[in-house]
C-alpha cells in the first residue's frame, strides 16, 4: 500500500522545526529506509504518519487517503507501527502481547495460525511464551514488538530504529526478518541509524539531515552520486556489495 508524504513540516512548540519540507514515497511492496543521525527528525516523521503529531504543513496519504481524514483508521487500513521504545506491555506475558496484537480480529482460526507463523519466525517467543515481557532482553523485546505488529497482518509496516542498542547477532537477525517480511509482500518504511545495513537491504533510501531536511534519496548508486550525501554519510554507498552486484 503506497505511502506518499509531500512537503511535510512538523514543529514542536514555537521554536523546534523537527521536519522541514520532507517529501517521501513508499510504493506498494517496497522496503524504503530513512537514515540520519540523532535528532535528524526521523521519529517525528513516523509519528506524523501515525497521526501522533500534527504537521504544520504538507500532506501524508496512505493508499490514496489522507491520514488526517476523519474517517482514516490506521488499524482498519492495516498500518502497523513498531515505535523506538517498542511499545510492548511489560506487565503482560509474551503470549498475551501477541494476542493483543490481534485483539480487533474476529477470525480466531486465522489468528491462531498467525501466532504460529510468528513463533516460527521468532523461536525465542515460543520458548518464553508464558514469561512476563519485562523479563525479556532488549533483543527479545524487539522480536516481540515486531511479531505483535505482524499479528495485524499489516499492509504497511513502520519500523523505528528496530536494531538500536542490540547485539550484532540480533541486529543480523532483525535485518534478516525485515528482508523476509519484504519478500512476503509487506510494504515497509524502516527508520535506522545503521546506514550501511539499511542501504544494503532497502530498495531505496532517503537521507535526512537535522533539522529535518531530506538531502538525498535513491539506490546505493544514486546516493553515491551525490556529493552532499557522501559527505554526510562519510562513506560511498556505491562501495556496498549490493550496488556492485
Ligand atoms: P533519534 O535518532 O535520536 O531518535 P530522530 O532523527 O528520530 O532522532 P526526532 O526524535 O524526530 O529525531 O527529533 C527531531 C528534533 O525534534 C530533535 O531536535 C528533537 O530534540 C526534537 N523533538 C523531538 N520530540 C520532541 C518533543 N516532543 N518536543 C520538543 N522537541 C522534540
CSV table of C-alpha atoms and ligand atoms in Angstrom, one decimal:
chain,number,residue,atom,x,y,z
A,1,UNK,CA,0.0,0.0,0.0
A,2,UNK,CA,1.5,3.3,-1.1
A,3,UNK,CA,2.6,5.9,1.4
A,4,UNK,CA,3.0,9.4,0.0
A,5,UNK,CA,4.4,12.3,2.0
A,6,UNK,CA,4.6,15.7,0.4
A,7,UNK,CA,6.4,18.8,1.6
A,8,UNK,CA,5.9,18.0,5.3
A,9,UNK,CA,6.7,20.4,8.1
A,10,UNK,CA,6.4,19.5,11.8
A,11,UNK,CA,7.2,21.9,14.5
A,12,UNK,CA,7.4,21.3,18.3
A,13,UNK,CA,6.3,24.4,20.2
A,14,UNK,CA,7.3,27.7,18.7
A,15,UNK,CA,11.0,27.1,18.0
A,16,UNK,CA,11.9,23.4,17.2
A,17,UNK,CA,11.4,22.7,13.5
A,18,UNK,CA,11.8,18.9,13.5
A,19,UNK,CA,10.8,18.2,9.9
A,20,UNK,CA,11.2,20.8,7.1
A,21,UNK,CA,9.8,20.2,3.7
A,22,UNK,CA,10.2,16.4,3.6
A,23,UNK,CA,8.8,14.5,0.6
A,24,UNK,CA,8.9,10.7,0.6
A,25,UNK,CA,7.2,7.9,-1.3
A,26,UNK,CA,7.0,4.2,-0.4
A,27,UNK,CA,5.4,2.3,-3.2
A,28,UNK,CA,3.4,-0.9,-2.6
A,29,UNK,CA,5.7,-3.8,-1.8
A,30,UNK,CA,8.8,-1.6,-1.4
A,31,UNK,CA,11.3,-1.6,1.5
A,32,UNK,CA,12.3,2.0,1.9
A,33,UNK,CA,14.8,3.2,4.5
A,34,UNK,CA,15.1,6.6,6.2
A,35,UNK,CA,18.5,7.2,7.7
A,36,UNK,CA,20.1,10.0,9.5
A,37,UNK,CA,21.8,10.9,12.8
A,38,UNK,CA,20.3,11.5,16.2
A,39,UNK,CA,17.8,14.3,16.2
A,40,UNK,CA,17.5,14.5,12.4
A,41,UNK,CA,13.7,14.2,12.5
A,42,UNK,CA,13.2,10.5,11.6
A,43,UNK,CA,10.9,9.5,14.5
A,44,UNK,CA,8.9,12.7,14.2
A,45,UNK,CA,8.2,11.9,10.5
A,46,UNK,CA,7.0,8.4,11.5
A,47,UNK,CA,4.8,9.8,14.3
A,48,UNK,CA,3.3,12.2,11.8
A,49,UNK,CA,2.4,9.3,9.6
A,50,UNK,CA,0.7,7.6,12.6
A,51,UNK,CA,-1.1,10.8,13.5
A,52,UNK,CA,0.7,11.1,16.8
A,53,UNK,CA,1.9,14.6,16.0
A,54,UNK,CA,0.2,17.1,13.8
A,55,UNK,CA,2.0,18.5,10.8
A,56,UNK,CA,2.3,22.2,10.4
A,57,UNK,CA,2.0,21.9,6.7
A,58,UNK,CA,2.2,19.4,3.9
A,59,UNK,CA,0.3,16.1,3.4
A,60,UNK,CA,0.5,12.4,4.2
A,61,UNK,CA,-1.6,9.9,2.3
A,62,UNK,CA,-1.8,6.1,2.7
A,63,UNK,CA,-3.5,4.1,0.0
A,64,UNK,CA,-4.6,7.4,-1.5
A,65,UNK,CA,-6.4,8.7,1.6
A,66,UNK,CA,-5.1,11.5,3.8
A,67,UNK,CA,-4.2,10.2,7.3
A,68,UNK,CA,-5.9,13.4,8.6
A,69,UNK,CA,-9.2,12.5,7.0
A,70,UNK,CA,-11.6,12.0,9.9
A,71,UNK,CA,-12.6,8.6,8.6
A,72,UNK,CA,-9.0,7.3,8.3
A,73,UNK,CA,-8.2,4.4,10.6
A,74,UNK,CA,-4.6,3.1,10.7
A,75,UNK,CA,-5.9,-0.2,12.2
A,76,UNK,CA,-8.5,-0.7,9.5
A,77,UNK,CA,-6.1,0.2,6.8
A,78,UNK,CA,-3.6,-2.3,8.0
A,79,UNK,CA,-0.9,0.1,9.1
A,80,UNK,CA,1.3,-1.2,11.9
A,81,UNK,CA,3.9,0.8,13.8
A,82,UNK,CA,6.8,-0.5,16.0
A,83,UNK,CA,8.0,2.6,17.9
A,84,UNK,CA,11.5,3.1,19.1
A,85,UNK,CA,10.5,2.2,22.7
A,86,UNK,CA,8.9,-1.0,21.2
A,87,UNK,CA,5.5,-0.2,22.9
A,88,UNK,CA,5.0,-3.7,24.4
A,89,UNK,CA,3.1,-4.3,27.5
A,90,UNK,CA,5.7,-5.2,30.1
A,91,UNK,CA,3.2,-6.4,32.7
A,92,UNK,CA,1.8,-9.0,30.3
A,93,UNK,CA,3.3,-12.2,29.1
A,94,UNK,CA,4.7,-12.8,25.6
A,95,UNK,CA,1.6,-14.7,24.6
A,96,UNK,CA,-0.8,-12.0,25.9
A,97,UNK,CA,1.2,-9.4,24.0
A,98,UNK,CA,0.9,-11.4,20.8
A,99,UNK,CA,-2.9,-12.0,21.3
A,100,UNK,CA,-3.3,-8.2,22.0
A,101,UNK,CA,-1.9,-7.5,18.5
A,102,UNK,CA,-4.9,-9.3,17.1
A,103,UNK,CA,-7.5,-8.0,19.5
A,104,UNK,CA,-9.7,-6.5,16.8
A,105,UNK,CA,-9.6,-9.5,14.6
A,106,UNK,CA,-12.6,-11.9,14.6
A,107,UNK,CA,-11.1,-14.6,12.5
A,108,UNK,CA,-10.0,-16.7,15.5
A,109,UNK,CA,-8.7,-19.6,13.5
A,110,UNK,CA,-6.5,-17.4,11.3
A,111,UNK,CA,-5.3,-15.6,14.4
A,112,UNK,CA,-4.1,-18.9,15.9
A,113,UNK,CA,-2.3,-19.7,12.5
A,114,UNK,CA,-0.7,-16.3,12.5
A,115,UNK,CA,0.6,-16.7,16.1
A,116,UNK,CA,2.1,-20.0,15.0
A,117,UNK,CA,3.7,-18.2,12.0
A,118,UNK,CA,5.3,-15.6,14.3
A,119,UNK,CA,6.5,-18.3,16.7
A,120,UNK,CA,8.2,-20.0,13.7
A,121,UNK,CA,9.7,-16.7,12.7
A,122,UNK,CA,10.9,-15.9,16.3
A,123,UNK,CA,11.6,-19.2,18.1
A,124,UNK,CA,12.6,-17.3,21.3
A,125,UNK,CA,9.0,-16.2,21.7
A,126,UNK,CA,7.8,-19.8,21.8
A,127,UNK,CA,10.3,-20.6,24.4
A,128,UNK,CA,9.3,-17.6,26.6
A,129,UNK,CA,5.5,-17.7,25.7
A,130,UNK,CA,4.4,-17.6,29.3
A,131,UNK,CA,7.1,-15.3,30.6
A,132,UNK,CA,6.5,-11.6,31.5
A,133,UNK,CA,7.6,-9.3,28.7
A,134,UNK,CA,9.5,-7.2,31.2
A,135,UNK,CA,11.8,-10.2,31.8
A,136,UNK,CA,12.9,-10.4,28.1
A,137,UNK,CA,16.2,-8.9,26.9
A,138,UNK,CA,16.1,-5.9,24.6
A,139,UNK,CA,16.6,-8.1,21.5
A,140,UNK,CA,13.8,-10.4,22.6
A,141,UNK,CA,11.5,-7.5,23.3
A,142,UNK,CA,12.2,-6.1,19.8
A,143,UNK,CA,11.3,-9.5,18.3
A,144,UNK,CA,8.1,-9.5,20.3
A,145,UNK,CA,7.3,-6.0,19.2
A,146,UNK,CA,7.7,-6.9,15.5
A,147,UNK,CA,5.8,-10.2,16.0
A,148,UNK,CA,2.9,-8.3,17.7
A,149,UNK,CA,2.8,-5.8,14.8
A,150,UNK,CA,2.7,-8.7,12.4
A,151,UNK,CA,-0.5,-10.0,14.1
A,152,UNK,CA,-2.3,-7.2,12.4
A,153,UNK,CA,-1.2,-8.7,9.0
A,154,UNK,CA,-0.1,-5.2,8.1
A,155,UNK,CA,0.0,-4.0,4.5
A,156,UNK,CA,2.3,-1.1,5.6
A,157,UNK,CA,4.8,-1.7,8.4
A,158,UNK,CA,6.6,1.2,10.0
A,159,UNK,CA,9.8,0.3,12.0
A,160,UNK,CA,11.5,2.9,14.1
A,161,UNK,CA,15.1,2.0,14.8
A,162,UNK,CA,14.5,-1.7,15.4
A,163,UNK,CA,18.2,-2.5,15.9
A,164,UNK,CA,19.0,0.3,18.3
A,165,UNK,CA,21.3,-0.9,21.1
A,166,UNK,CA,21.1,-4.5,20.2
A,167,UNK,CA,24.0,-7.1,20.0
A,168,UNK,CA,25.4,-7.6,16.5
A,169,UNK,CA,23.9,-11.1,16.2
A,170,UNK,CA,20.5,-9.8,17.0
A,171,UNK,CA,21.0,-6.9,14.6
A,172,UNK,CA,21.7,-9.6,11.9
A,173,UNK,CA,18.5,-11.4,12.9
A,174,UNK,CA,16.4,-8.3,12.7
A,175,UNK,CA,17.7,-7.3,9.3
A,176,UNK,CA,17.1,-10.9,8.1
A,177,UNK,CA,13.5,-10.7,9.3
A,178,UNK,CA,13.0,-7.3,7.6
A,179,UNK,CA,14.1,-8.8,4.3
A,180,UNK,CA,11.8,-11.8,4.9
A,181,UNK,CA,8.8,-9.6,5.5
A,182,UNK,CA,9.5,-7.7,2.4
A,183,UNK,CA,9.7,-11.0,0.5
A,184,UNK,CA,6.3,-11.8,2.0
A,185,UNK,CA,4.9,-8.6,0.3
A,186,UNK,CA,4.7,-6.3,3.3
A,187,UNK,CA,5.4,-2.6,2.4
A,188,UNK,CA,8.0,-1.3,4.8
A,189,UNK,CA,9.3,2.1,5.9
A,190,UNK,CA,12.4,1.5,8.0
A,191,UNK,CA,13.9,4.3,10.1
A,192,UNK,CA,17.5,3.4,11.1
A,193,UNK,CA,20.8,4.9,12.2
A,194,UNK,CA,22.6,1.9,10.7
A,195,UNK,CA,23.2,3.5,7.4
A,196,UNK,CA,25.2,0.7,5.7
A,197,UNK,CA,22.9,-2.2,6.6
A,198,UNK,CA,19.8,-0.1,5.7
A,199,UNK,CA,21.1,0.9,2.2
A,200,UNK,CA,22.1,-2.8,1.6
A,201,UNK,CA,18.6,-4.1,2.3
A,202,UNK,CA,16.4,-1.3,1.1
A,203,UNK,CA,15.0,-0.8,-2.4
A,204,UNK,CA,15.6,2.9,-1.9
A,205,UNK,CA,16.9,5.0,0.9
A,206,UNK,CA,16.2,8.6,2.0
A,207,UNK,CA,18.9,10.5,3.9
A,208,UNK,CA,17.7,13.1,6.4
A,209,UNK,CA,19.9,15.7,8.0
A,210,UNK,CA,19.0,17.8,11.0
A,211,UNK,CA,16.9,19.8,11.2
A,212,UNK,CA,14.5,17.5,9.3
A,213,UNK,CA,15.7,18.0,5.7
A,214,UNK,CA,15.9,15.2,3.2
A,215,UNK,CA,19.2,15.7,1.4
A,216,UNK,CA,19.1,12.8,-1.0
A,217,UNK,CA,17.4,9.6,-1.9
A,218,UNK,CA,17.6,6.6,-4.2
A,219,UNK,CA,19.5,3.3,-4.6
A,220,UNK,CA,23.1,2.9,-3.3
A,221,UNK,CA,24.4,4.0,-6.7
A,222,UNK,CA,22.2,7.1,-6.8
A,223,UNK,CA,23.2,8.1,-3.3
A,224,UNK,CA,26.8,7.6,-4.1
A,225,UNK,CA,26.5,10.1,-7.0
A,226,UNK,CA,25.5,12.9,-4.5
A,227,UNK,CA,28.4,14.7,-3.0
A,228,UNK,CA,26.2,16.1,-0.2
A,229,UNK,CA,25.1,12.6,0.7
A,230,UNK,CA,28.5,11.1,0.6
A,231,UNK,CA,29.9,13.9,2.7
A,232,UNK,CA,27.1,13.5,5.3
A,233,UNK,CA,27.4,9.7,5.5
A,234,UNK,CA,31.1,9.6,5.5
A,235,UNK,CA,31.3,6.7,3.0
A,236,UNK,CA,30.4,5.9,-0.6
A,237,UNK,CA,27.2,3.9,-0.8
A,238,UNK,CA,28.3,2.6,-4.2
A,239,UNK,CA,31.0,0.6,-2.5
A,240,UNK,CA,28.4,-1.6,-0.8
A,241,UNK,CA,28.1,-5.2,-2.0
A,242,UNK,CA,24.5,-4.8,-3.3
A,243,UNK,CA,25.5,-1.9,-5.5
A,244,UNK,CA,28.3,-3.9,-7.1
A,245,UNK,CA,26.1,-6.9,-7.8
B,1,LIG,P1,16.9,9.8,17.1
B,1,LIG,O1,17.7,9.0,16.1
B,1,LIG,O2,17.7,10.3,18.2
B,1,LIG,O3,15.6,9.1,17.6
B,1,LIG,P2,15.4,11.3,15.2
B,1,LIG,O4,16.0,11.5,13.9
B,1,LIG,O5,14.3,10.3,15.3
B,1,LIG,O6,16.4,11.1,16.3
B,1,LIG,P3,13.4,13.2,16.3
B,1,LIG,O7,13.2,12.3,17.5
B,1,LIG,O8,12.3,13.2,15.3
B,1,LIG,O9,14.8,12.8,15.6
B,1,LIG,O10,13.7,14.7,16.7
B,1,LIG,C1,13.8,15.7,15.8
B,1,LIG,C2,14.0,17.0,16.6
B,1,LIG,O11,12.8,17.3,17.3
B,1,LIG,C3,15.2,17.0,17.6
B,1,LIG,O12,15.8,18.2,17.7
B,1,LIG,C4,14.4,16.7,18.9
B,1,LIG,O13,15.1,17.2,20.0
B,1,LIG,C5,13.1,17.4,18.7
B,1,LIG,N1,12.0,16.8,19.4
B,1,LIG,C6,11.6,15.5,19.3
B,1,LIG,N2,10.5,15.3,20.0
B,1,LIG,C7,10.2,16.5,20.7
B,1,LIG,C8,9.2,16.9,21.6
B,1,LIG,N3,8.2,16.1,22.0
B,1,LIG,N4,9.2,18.2,22.0
B,1,LIG,C9,10.2,19.1,21.5
B,1,LIG,N5,11.1,18.7,20.7
B,1,LIG,C10,11.2,17.5,20.2
